[in-house]
Amino acid sequence: MKIAFFGTKPYDKIWFSALAKDYGYTIQFFEAKLNEETVSLAKGYDAVCAFVNDELTKKVIDELVNYKVRGILMRCAGYNNVDLEAAKGRIPILRVPSYSPEAVAEFAIAMYLTINRKTHKGYNRTREFNMNINGLMGQDLYHKTAGIIGTGKIGQAMIRICKGFGMRVLAYDVYQNPELDVEYTDLDTIYEKSHMISLHCPLTKDNYHMIQEKSLKKMRDGVYIINTSRGALIKTSDLLEALLKPGKIGGVGLDVYEEEGDVFYEDKSNEIMRDDVLARLVTFPNVLITSHQGYFTKEAMQAIAITTMENAYVLDKGLKMENEVVLPD
Ligand code: NAI
């Protein structure tokens, strides 16, 4: 089987090359992201492998079908960047539903702790032997309220972590899990009561820009907002407005950003930043932005590689595709 990997970085090669040999598959690693301009690179391959910022539009899917590509292997959990309608019944999409929920949840709490306790500032100060701690005061997590939106695998890991800190945890999900020992409530209550709100739901048509002016208004003053899910859950322009209101936002941790496609995972340090919103966001002392690295642990990378190669194998052999993304009829 010949697989075209898109949007790859050196670390992808490390994890996938060795495994592909075991399966007897050939991988071509393309640095280019998969989109309408680059899809022709997929000609002659049996499958393509894509990641979070590839653009699997209808046109891309049509071309892949034309080239007789047999399947799309997403080396991630999310698939909001795939036109599922266009793919339905024409080309299977397989994903990695779970690799290390703890990787993302641990990163989310790290973001909260960083912006709350200002360790990033402490690090910079002491490197210059500025041992002054003025302005570095944070808050205890103990007995504060965490609002967790989305109680799937990552949300559950986050709930366990927050409880470990002695936090009260409120949760919201479109489907409540009766086996979960957590206080489910509605979104408004989460907004009103939480000291920290962490997003762990997928991006869908229903929750696009769920955090916007109205929901931000409902939140308590000094709220911390952590988004490790998908950028477009937050209307960034409204978040910027809220950040400008004195005392409204305690801090924001964004591992994802609605316009991340062109900038995340790339070194833009020698270029002029053309995204004014992102440029403005990074100037806030209480905003921490990372480049979609929540998943990026050794354990997660290994699990992603193993499941992706297993997905390639079942596709190749025509076996039952447990990890296929199926659009409901
Ligand atoms: P999951 O599928 O196990 O859980 C998602 C939960 O969200 C489900 O319980 C579902 O019912 C719920 N949900 C769906 N729509 C909702 C809505 N409108 N409001 C509230 N809840 C809703 O997914 P998992 O593995 O926990 O991942 C969650 C998200 O994390 C993924 O969709 C992805 O966007 C993001 N992610 C981010 C990574 C990163 O590196 N930053 C890595 C992996 C995932």
mmCIF file of C-alpha atoms and ligand atoms in Angstrom:
data_model
loop_
_atom_site.group_PDB
_atom_site.id
_atom_site.type_symbol
_atom_site.label_atom_id
_atom_site.label_comp_id
_atom_site.label_asym_id
_atom_site.label_seq_id
_atom_site.Cartn_x
_atom_site.Cartn_y
_atom_site.Cartn_z
ATOM 1 C CA MET A 1 0.000 0.000 0.000
ATOM 2 C CA LYS A 2 1.288 3.468 -0.882
ATOM 3 C CA ILE A 3 0.196 6.234 1.461
ATOM 4 C CA ALA A 4 0.628 9.984 0.909
ATOM 5 C CA PHE A 5 1.103 11.780 4.220
ATOM 6 C CA PHE A 6 0.242 15.487 4.122
ATOM 7 C CA GLY A 7 1.259 18.349 6.404
ATOM 8 C CA THR A 8 4.095 16.360 7.900
ATOM 9 C CA LYS A 9 6.880 17.460 10.224
ATOM 10 C CA PRO A 10 10.126 15.671 11.161
ATOM 11 C CA TYR A 11 8.513 14.132 14.262
ATOM 12 C CA ASP A 12 5.832 12.441 12.135
ATOM 13 C CA LYS A 13 8.529 10.610 10.197
ATOM 14 C CA ILE A 14 10.094 9.286 13.387
ATOM 15 C CA TRP A 15 6.879 7.649 14.567
ATOM 16 C CA PHE A 16 5.452 6.437 11.267
ATOM 17 C CA SER A 17 8.468 5.292 9.231
ATOM 18 C CA ALA A 18 9.433 2.372 11.438
ATOM 19 C CA LEU A 19 5.857 1.142 11.791
ATOM 20 C CA ALA A 20 5.124 1.377 8.062
ATOM 21 C CA LYS A 21 8.057 -0.963 7.395
ATOM 22 C CA ASP A 22 6.501 -3.583 9.695
ATOM 23 C CA TYR A 23 3.318 -3.442 7.625
ATOM 24 C CA GLY A 24 5.198 -3.412 4.332
ATOM 25 C CA TYR A 25 3.628 -0.060 3.393
ATOM 26 C CA THR A 26 5.351 2.822 1.626
ATOM 27 C CA ILE A 27 4.860 6.325 2.960
ATOM 28 C CA GLN A 28 5.576 9.510 1.060
ATOM 29 C CA PHE A 29 5.865 12.402 3.520
ATOM 30 C CA PHE A 30 4.713 15.721 2.040
ATOM 31 C CA GLU A 31 5.280 18.901 4.007
ATOM 32 C CA ALA A 32 2.433 20.581 2.127
ATOM 33 C CA LYS A 33 -0.994 20.543 3.705
ATOM 34 C CA LEU A 34 -3.703 18.715 1.822
ATOM 35 C CA ASN A 35 -5.975 21.244 0.124
ATOM 36 C CA GLU A 36 -7.337 22.134 -3.306
ATOM 37 C CA GLU A 37 -3.906 23.311 -4.514
ATOM 38 C CA THR A 38 -1.986 20.243 -3.366
ATOM 39 C CA VAL A 39 -4.449 17.393 -3.865
ATOM 40 C CA SER A 40 -2.857 16.409 -7.197
ATOM 41 C CA LEU A 41 0.112 15.088 -5.181
ATOM 42 C CA ALA A 42 -2.185 12.244 -4.097
ATOM 43 C CA LYS A 43 -2.334 10.787 -7.634
ATOM 44 C CA GLY A 44 -1.123 7.200 -7.674
ATOM 45 C CA TYR A 45 -1.474 6.628 -3.929
ATOM 46 C CA ASP A 46 -3.818 4.109 -2.303
ATOM 47 C CA ALA A 47 -4.582 6.293 0.689
ATOM 48 C CA VAL A 48 -3.927 9.767 2.037
ATOM 49 C CA CYS A 49 -3.132 10.620 5.623
ATOM 50 C CA ALA A 50 -4.180 14.058 6.889
ATOM 51 C CA PHE A 51 -4.092 16.131 10.075
ATOM 52 C CA VAL A 52 -6.039 18.863 11.847
ATOM 53 C CA ASN A 53 -5.340 21.772 9.492
ATOM 54 C CA ASP A 54 -5.615 19.994 6.159
ATOM 55 C CA GLU A 55 -8.643 21.117 4.161
ATOM 56 C CA LEU A 56 -10.690 18.184 2.955
ATOM 57 C CA THR A 57 -13.273 20.159 1.030
ATOM 58 C CA LYS A 58 -15.737 18.706 -1.498
ATOM 59 C CA LYS A 59 -13.337 19.530 -4.323
ATOM 60 C CA VAL A 60 -10.471 17.725 -2.587
ATOM 61 C CA ILE A 61 -12.676 14.696 -1.918
ATOM 62 C CA ASP A 62 -13.899 14.672 -5.554
ATOM 63 C CA GLU A 63 -10.302 14.667 -6.756
ATOM 64 C CA LEU A 64 -9.288 11.880 -4.361
ATOM 65 C CA VAL A 65 -12.199 9.790 -5.635
ATOM 66 C CA ASN A 66 -11.138 10.553 -9.246
ATOM 67 C CA TYR A 67 -7.602 9.381 -8.455
ATOM 68 C CA LYS A 68 -9.067 6.164 -7.021
ATOM 69 C CA VAL A 69 -7.593 6.846 -3.594
ATOM 70 C CA ARG A 70 -9.224 4.184 -1.407
ATOM 71 C CA GLY A 71 -9.383 5.946 1.924
ATOM 72 C CA ILE A 72 -8.600 8.993 4.049
ATOM 73 C CA LEU A 73 -6.652 8.289 7.197
ATOM 74 C CA MET A 74 -6.957 11.108 9.720
ATOM 75 C CA ARG A 75 -4.069 10.959 12.184
ATOM 76 C CA CYS A 76 -6.160 12.815 14.757
ATOM 77 C CA ALA A 77 -9.483 12.515 16.585
ATOM 78 C CA GLY A 78 -11.308 15.558 15.170
ATOM 79 C CA TYR A 79 -12.714 15.624 11.630
ATOM 80 C CA ASN A 80 -14.363 19.061 11.441
ATOM 81 C CA ASN A 81 -12.025 19.830 8.512
ATOM 82 C CA VAL A 82 -13.531 17.043 6.376
ATOM 83 C CA ASP A 83 -16.615 17.481 4.199
ATOM 84 C CA LEU A 84 -18.358 14.338 5.402
ATOM 85 C CA GLU A 85 -21.342 14.815 3.076
ATOM 86 C CA ALA A 86 -19.020 14.836 0.073
ATOM 87 C CA ALA A 87 -17.239 11.711 1.267
ATOM 88 C CA LYS A 88 -20.324 9.724 2.262
ATOM 89 C CA GLY A 89 -20.572 6.434 0.376
ATOM 90 C CA ARG A 90 -17.630 7.394 -1.880
ATOM 91 C CA ILE A 91 -14.475 7.243 0.197
ATOM 92 C CA PRO A 92 -14.089 6.027 3.788
ATOM 93 C CA ILE A 93 -12.645 8.297 6.451
ATOM 94 C CA LEU A 94 -10.867 6.650 9.332
ATOM 95 C CA ARG A 95 -9.622 8.460 12.404
ATOM 96 C CA VAL A 96 -7.889 7.889 15.720
ATOM 97 C CA PRO A 97 -10.786 8.247 18.149
ATOM 98 C CA SER A 98 -8.634 8.044 21.242
ATOM 99 C CA TYR A 99 -4.908 8.126 21.779
ATOM 100 C CA SER A 100 -4.128 9.856 25.039
ATOM 101 C CA PRO A 101 -6.957 11.889 26.528
ATOM 102 C CA GLU A 102 -4.650 12.576 29.467
ATOM 103 C CA ALA A 103 -2.150 14.294 27.155
ATOM 104 C CA VAL A 104 -4.714 16.974 26.271
ATOM 105 C CA ALA A 105 -6.285 17.254 29.729
ATOM 106 C CA GLU A 106 -2.880 17.570 31.400
ATOM 107 C CA PHE A 107 -1.988 20.280 28.906
ATOM 108 C CA ALA A 108 -5.256 22.124 29.599
ATOM 109 C CA ILE A 109 -4.591 22.199 33.348
ATOM 110 C CA ALA A 110 -0.982 23.229 32.652
ATOM 111 C CA MET A 111 -2.324 26.213 30.696
ATOM 112 C CA TYR A 112 -4.650 27.146 33.550
ATOM 113 C CA LEU A 113 -1.874 26.843 36.128
ATOM 114 C CA THR A 114 0.503 28.858 33.964
ATOM 115 C CA ILE A 115 -1.772 31.831 33.420
ATOM 116 C CA ASN A 116 -3.133 31.689 36.948
ATOM 117 C CA ARG A 117 0.193 31.310 38.782
ATOM 118 C CA LYS A 118 2.208 33.167 36.121
ATOM 119 C CA THR A 119 5.058 30.659 36.042
ATOM 120 C CA HIS A 120 5.929 31.809 32.503
ATOM 121 C CA LYS A 121 6.604 35.277 33.881
ATOM 122 C CA GLY A 122 8.523 33.918 36.856
ATOM 123 C CA TYR A 123 10.720 31.944 34.442
ATOM 124 C CA ASN A 124 11.515 35.031 32.387
ATOM 125 C CA ARG A 125 12.160 37.226 35.408
ATOM 126 C CA THR A 126 14.583 34.909 37.173
ATOM 127 C CA ARG A 127 16.526 34.321 33.950
ATOM 128 C CA GLU A 128 17.422 38.010 34.191
ATOM 129 C CA PHE A 129 17.882 37.782 37.964
ATOM 130 C CA ASN A 130 14.776 39.855 38.511
ATOM 131 C CA MET A 131 13.588 38.162 41.688
ATOM 132 C CA ASN A 132 10.712 40.572 42.275
ATOM 133 C CA ILE A 133 7.342 38.823 42.554
ATOM 134 C CA ASN A 134 5.159 41.908 42.210
ATOM 135 C CA GLY A 135 2.263 41.183 39.868
ATOM 136 C CA LEU A 136 2.664 37.414 40.030
ATOM 137 C CA MET A 137 -0.104 36.715 42.543
ATOM 138 C CA GLY A 138 -2.496 33.936 41.511
ATOM 139 C CA GLN A 139 -5.410 32.069 43.081
ATOM 140 C CA ASP A 140 -5.749 28.685 44.776
ATOM 141 C CA LEU A 141 -7.565 26.083 42.702
ATOM 142 C CA TYR A 142 -8.762 24.404 45.882
ATOM 143 C CA HIS A 143 -12.502 24.968 46.412
ATOM 144 C CA LYS A 144 -12.858 26.903 43.145
ATOM 145 C CA THR A 145 -15.394 25.795 40.545
ATOM 146 C CA ALA A 146 -14.355 24.242 37.238
ATOM 147 C CA GLY A 147 -16.852 24.211 34.372
ATOM 148 C CA ILE A 148 -16.157 21.387 31.938
ATOM 149 C CA ILE A 149 -17.953 21.532 28.591
ATOM 150 C CA GLY A 150 -17.877 18.131 26.906
ATOM 151 C CA THR A 151 -17.529 15.053 29.097
ATOM 152 C CA GLY A 152 -16.037 12.609 26.611
ATOM 153 C CA LYS A 153 -12.616 11.066 27.002
ATOM 154 C CA ILE A 154 -10.645 14.295 27.436
ATOM 155 C CA GLY A 155 -13.366 15.998 29.507
ATOM 156 C CA GLN A 156 -13.420 13.033 31.883
ATOM 157 C CA ALA A 157 -9.633 13.150 32.290
ATOM 158 C CA MET A 158 -9.943 16.886 33.001
ATOM 159 C CA ILE A 159 -12.682 16.255 35.584
ATOM 160 C CA ARG A 160 -10.435 13.762 37.404
ATOM 161 C CA ILE A 161 -7.570 16.273 37.426
ATOM 162 C CA CYS A 162 -9.740 19.165 38.651
ATOM 163 C CA LYS A 163 -11.158 16.993 41.415
ATOM 164 C CA GLY A 164 -7.606 16.094 42.368
ATOM 165 C CA PHE A 165 -6.981 19.774 43.000
ATOM 166 C CA GLY A 166 -10.026 19.867 45.288
ATOM 167 C CA MET A 167 -12.144 21.834 42.832
ATOM 168 C CA ARG A 168 -15.908 21.607 42.589
ATOM 169 C CA VAL A 169 -16.698 20.429 39.070
ATOM 170 C CA LEU A 170 -19.755 21.384 37.029
ATOM 171 C CA ALA A 171 -20.211 19.745 33.653
ATOM 172 C CA TYR A 172 -22.256 20.174 30.509
ATOM 173 C CA ASP A 173 -22.651 17.764 27.602
ATOM 174 C CA VAL A 174 -25.361 17.257 25.008
ATOM 175 C CA TYR A 175 -25.428 13.628 26.223
ATOM 176 C CA GLN A 176 -25.090 13.158 29.970
ATOM 177 C CA ASN A 177 -23.075 10.118 31.028
ATOM 178 C CA PRO A 178 -24.981 8.489 33.932
ATOM 179 C CA GLU A 179 -21.876 6.573 35.009
ATOM 180 C CA LEU A 180 -19.895 9.722 35.558
ATOM 181 C CA ASP A 181 -19.605 11.066 39.093
ATOM 182 C CA VAL A 182 -20.047 14.708 38.182
ATOM 183 C CA GLU A 183 -22.595 17.471 38.692
ATOM 184 C CA TYR A 184 -24.224 18.000 35.268
ATOM 185 C CA THR A 185 -25.884 21.334 34.693
ATOM 186 C CA ASP A 186 -26.876 23.712 31.878
ATOM 187 C CA LEU A 187 -24.502 26.022 30.050
ATOM 188 C CA ASP A 188 -25.783 29.184 31.731
ATOM 189 C CA THR A 189 -25.022 27.764 35.171
ATOM 190 C CA ILE A 190 -21.531 26.779 33.979
ATOM 191 C CA TYR A 191 -20.986 30.336 32.725
ATOM 192 C CA GLU A 192 -22.313 31.965 35.893
ATOM 193 C CA LYS A 193 -20.627 29.782 38.510
ATOM 194 C CA SER A 194 -17.284 28.679 37.090
ATOM 195 C CA HIS A 195 -13.958 30.240 37.996
ATOM 196 C CA MET A 196 -12.413 28.278 35.133
ATOM 197 C CA ILE A 197 -14.163 27.024 32.013
ATOM 198 C CA SER A 198 -12.470 24.389 29.884
ATOM 199 C CA LEU A 199 -13.800 23.317 26.485
ATOM 200 C CA HIS A 200 -13.667 19.618 25.607
ATOM 201 C CA CYS A 201 -16.391 19.188 22.994
ATOM 202 C CA PRO A 202 -15.956 18.784 19.246
ATOM 203 C CA LEU A 203 -16.703 21.678 16.913
ATOM 204 C CA THR A 204 -20.081 21.157 15.259
ATOM 205 C CA LYS A 205 -22.578 23.327 13.401
ATOM 206 C CA ASP A 206 -24.495 23.744 16.681
ATOM 207 C CA ASN A 207 -21.682 25.021 18.860
ATOM 208 C CA TYR A 208 -19.774 27.209 16.382
ATOM 209 C CA HIS A 209 -18.839 30.401 18.340
ATOM 210 C CA MET A 210 -20.548 29.155 21.507
ATOM 211 C CA ILE A 211 -18.270 31.480 23.473
ATOM 212 C CA GLN A 212 -19.211 34.949 22.215
ATOM 213 C CA GLU A 213 -20.390 38.275 23.572
ATOM 214 C CA LYS A 214 -23.574 36.898 25.198
ATOM 215 C CA SER A 215 -21.975 33.910 26.884
ATOM 216 C CA LEU A 216 -18.960 35.969 27.953
ATOM 217 C CA LYS A 217 -21.316 38.473 29.604
ATOM 218 C CA LYS A 218 -22.816 35.674 31.700
ATOM 219 C CA MET A 219 -19.424 34.615 33.033
ATOM 220 C CA ARG A 220 -18.180 35.768 36.416
ATOM 221 C CA ASP A 221 -15.559 38.495 36.609
ATOM 222 C CA GLY A 222 -12.028 37.134 36.607
ATOM 223 C CA VAL A 223 -13.003 33.927 34.783
ATOM 224 C CA TYR A 224 -10.301 31.754 33.229
ATOM 225 C CA ILE A 225 -11.113 30.233 29.832
ATOM 226 C CA ILE A 226 -9.154 27.304 28.427
ATOM 227 C CA ASN A 227 -9.675 26.020 24.906
ATOM 228 C CA THR A 228 -7.805 22.916 23.814
ATOM 229 C CA SER A 229 -10.652 21.702 21.563
ATOM 230 C CA ARG A 230 -11.231 23.670 18.372
ATOM 231 C CA GLY A 231 -10.643 27.353 17.736
ATOM 232 C CA ALA A 232 -14.038 28.225 16.291
ATOM 233 C CA LEU A 233 -15.799 27.314 19.536
ATOM 234 C CA ILE A 234 -14.774 30.846 20.526
ATOM 235 C CA LYS A 235 -15.585 34.013 18.610
ATOM 236 C CA THR A 236 -12.145 35.501 19.016
ATOM 237 C CA SER A 237 -13.158 39.092 18.238
ATOM 238 C CA ASP A 238 -15.648 38.984 21.152
ATOM 239 C CA LEU A 239 -13.038 37.432 23.410
ATOM 240 C CA LEU A 240 -10.709 40.327 22.563
ATOM 241 C CA GLU A 241 -13.427 42.817 23.542
ATOM 242 C CA ALA A 242 -13.956 41.021 26.854
ATOM 243 C CA LEU A 243 -10.217 40.995 27.534
ATOM 244 C CA LEU A 244 -10.212 44.768 27.204
ATOM 245 C CA LYS A 245 -12.827 45.155 29.954
ATOM 246 C CA PRO A 246 -10.946 45.658 33.230
ATOM 247 C CA GLY A 247 -11.319 42.660 35.561
ATOM 248 C CA LYS A 248 -13.624 40.688 33.272
ATOM 249 C CA ILE A 249 -11.208 37.944 32.234
ATOM 250 C CA GLY A 250 -8.695 36.451 34.661
ATOM 251 C CA GLY A 251 -6.832 34.696 31.883
ATOM 252 C CA VAL A 252 -7.169 32.776 28.662
ATOM 253 C CA GLY A 253 -5.321 29.685 27.471
ATOM 254 C CA LEU A 254 -5.718 28.881 23.792
ATOM 255 C CA ASP A 255 -4.109 25.810 22.282
ATOM 256 C CA VAL A 256 -6.384 26.252 19.269
ATOM 257 C CA TYR A 257 -7.471 29.315 17.353
ATOM 258 C CA GLU A 258 -10.158 29.730 14.725
ATOM 259 C CA GLU A 259 -7.698 31.021 12.118
ATOM 260 C CA GLU A 260 -4.877 28.676 13.098
ATOM 261 C CA GLY A 261 -4.702 26.948 9.693
ATOM 262 C CA ASP A 262 -2.168 29.319 8.142
ATOM 263 C CA VAL A 263 0.042 29.886 11.147
ATOM 264 C CA PHE A 264 0.051 27.012 13.611
ATOM 265 C CA TYR A 265 2.834 24.442 13.261
ATOM 266 C CA GLU A 266 4.886 26.903 11.176
ATOM 267 C CA ASP A 267 7.875 29.060 12.090
ATOM 268 C CA LYS A 268 6.721 32.589 11.283
ATOM 269 C CA SER A 269 9.305 34.291 13.470
ATOM 270 C CA ASN A 270 10.985 36.017 10.522
ATOM 271 C CA GLU A 271 7.770 37.249 8.958
ATOM 272 C CA ILE A 272 5.378 40.067 9.647
ATOM 273 C CA MET A 273 2.293 38.715 11.370
ATOM 274 C CA ARG A 274 -0.626 39.525 9.095
ATOM 275 C CA ASP A 275 -3.292 38.191 11.444
ATOM 276 C CA ASP A 276 -4.153 41.288 13.491
ATOM 277 C CA VAL A 277 -6.314 39.389 15.963
ATOM 278 C CA LEU A 278 -3.583 36.896 16.774
ATOM 279 C CA ALA A 279 -1.007 39.682 16.916
ATOM 280 C CA ARG A 280 -3.217 41.555 19.399
ATOM 281 C CA LEU A 281 -3.991 38.462 21.470
ATOM 282 C CA VAL A 282 -0.359 37.675 22.171
ATOM 283 C CA THR A 283 0.156 41.155 23.629
ATOM 284 C CA PHE A 284 -2.157 40.478 26.573
ATOM 285 C CA PRO A 285 -0.258 39.579 29.708
ATOM 286 C CA ASN A 286 -3.007 37.161 30.748
ATOM 287 C CA VAL A 287 -3.282 35.248 27.476
ATOM 288 C CA LEU A 288 -1.278 32.139 26.737
ATOM 289 C CA ILE A 289 -1.315 30.834 23.186
ATOM 290 C CA THR A 290 0.216 27.552 22.133
ATOM 291 C CA SER A 291 0.268 26.000 18.704
ATOM 292 C CA HIS A 292 -2.140 23.040 18.972
ATOM 293 C CA GLN A 293 0.317 20.984 20.974
ATOM 294 C CA GLY A 294 -2.058 19.583 23.592
ATOM 295 C CA TYR A 295 -1.827 16.091 22.118
ATOM 296 C CA PHE A 296 1.940 16.183 21.718
ATOM 297 C CA THR A 297 3.362 13.586 24.088
ATOM 298 C CA LYS A 298 5.458 10.527 23.369
ATOM 299 C CA GLU A 299 2.624 8.241 24.419
ATOM 300 C CA ALA A 300 0.083 10.014 22.230
ATOM 301 C CA MET A 301 2.331 10.065 19.146
ATOM 302 C CA GLN A 302 3.010 6.370 19.499
ATOM 303 C CA ALA A 303 -0.698 5.577 19.914
ATOM 304 C CA ILE A 304 -1.627 7.769 16.922
ATOM 305 C CA ALA A 305 0.920 5.993 14.718
ATOM 306 C CA ILE A 306 -0.226 2.528 15.807
ATOM 307 C CA THR A 307 -3.945 3.219 15.269
ATOM 308 C CA THR A 308 -3.356 4.992 11.942
ATOM 309 C CA MET A 309 -1.371 2.046 10.621
ATOM 310 C CA GLU A 310 -4.049 -0.356 11.901
ATOM 311 C CA ASN A 311 -6.634 1.777 10.074
ATOM 312 C CA ALA A 312 -4.518 1.520 6.903
ATOM 313 C CA TYR A 313 -4.378 -2.244 7.350
ATOM 314 C CA VAL A 314 -8.154 -2.751 7.705
ATOM 315 C CA LEU A 315 -8.695 -0.474 4.714
ATOM 316 C CA ASP A 316 -6.132 -2.415 2.697
ATOM 317 C CA LYS A 317 -7.526 -5.835 3.602
ATOM 318 C CA GLY A 318 -11.196 -4.871 3.399
ATOM 319 C CA LEU A 319 -11.755 -5.696 7.081
ATOM 320 C CA LYS A 320 -14.342 -4.110 9.387
ATOM 321 C CA MET A 321 -13.477 -0.430 9.835
ATOM 322 C CA GLU A 322 -14.102 0.195 13.559
ATOM 323 C CA ASN A 323 -12.654 3.709 13.345
ATOM 324 C CA GLU A 324 -14.592 4.886 10.329
ATOM 325 C CA VAL A 325 -16.330 8.248 10.700
ATOM 326 C CA VAL A 326 -19.923 7.540 9.801
ATOM 327 C CA LEU A 327 -22.348 10.322 9.007
ATOM 328 C CA PRO A 328 -25.823 9.452 10.336
ATOM 329 C CA ASP A 329 -28.518 8.960 7.634
HETATM 330 P P1 NAI B 1 -15.082 12.572 22.718
HETATM 331 O O1 NAI B 1 -15.791 12.243 21.466
HETATM 332 O O2 NAI B 1 -14.620 11.452 23.596
HETATM 333 O O3 NAI B 1 -15.972 13.543 23.614
HETATM 334 C C1 NAI B 1 -16.609 14.690 23.139
HETATM 335 C C2 NAI B 1 -17.804 14.963 24.035
HETATM 336 O O4 NAI B 1 -18.371 16.207 23.637
HETATM 337 C C3 NAI B 1 -18.905 13.896 23.936
HETATM 338 O O5 NAI B 1 -19.282 13.483 25.222
HETATM 339 C C4 NAI B 1 -20.039 14.631 23.214
HETATM 340 O O6 NAI B 1 -21.321 14.196 23.612
HETATM 341 C C5 NAI B 1 -19.767 16.056 23.659
HETATM 342 N N1 NAI B 1 -20.394 17.065 22.811
HETATM 343 C C6 NAI B 1 -20.671 17.019 21.484
HETATM 344 N N2 NAI B 1 -21.245 18.170 21.084
HETATM 345 C C7 NAI B 1 -21.331 18.947 22.187
HETATM 346 C C8 NAI B 1 -21.843 20.246 22.430
HETATM 347 N N3 NAI B 1 -22.370 20.980 21.443
HETATM 348 N N4 NAI B 1 -21.771 20.725 23.685
HETATM 349 C C9 NAI B 1 -21.248 19.997 24.685
HETATM 350 N N5 NAI B 1 -20.753 18.759 24.528
HETATM 351 C C10 NAI B 1 -20.792 18.244 23.290
HETATM 352 O O7 NAI B 1 -13.857 13.493 22.280
HETATM 353 P P2 NAI B 1 -12.499 13.752 23.072
HETATM 354 O O8 NAI B 1 -11.511 12.708 22.702
HETATM 355 O O9 NAI B 1 -12.785 13.992 24.502
HETATM 356 O O10 NAI B 1 -12.004 15.107 22.383
HETATM 357 C C11 NAI B 1 -12.693 16.331 22.547
HETATM 358 C C12 NAI B 1 -12.144 17.354 21.561
HETATM 359 O O11 NAI B 1 -10.807 17.674 21.883
HETATM 360 C C13 NAI B 1 -12.041 16.837 20.104
HETATM 361 O O12 NAI B 1 -13.275 16.977 19.438
HETATM 362 C C14 NAI B 1 -11.005 17.740 19.527
HETATM 363 O O13 NAI B 1 -11.646 18.886 18.992
HETATM 364 C C15 NAI B 1 -10.162 18.165 20.723
HETATM 365 N N6 NAI B 1 -8.796 17.634 20.680
HETATM 366 C C16 NAI B 1 -7.747 18.509 20.789
HETATM 367 C C17 NAI B 1 -6.440 18.077 20.798
HETATM 368 C C18 NAI B 1 -5.289 19.029 20.965
HETATM 369 O O14 NAI B 1 -4.139 18.648 20.690
HETATM 370 N N7 NAI B 1 -5.486 20.245 21.435
HETATM 371 C C19 NAI B 1 -6.138 16.659 20.616
HETATM 372 C C20 NAI B 1 -7.297 15.800 20.578
HETATM 373 C C21 NAI B 1 -8.587 16.292 20.583
#
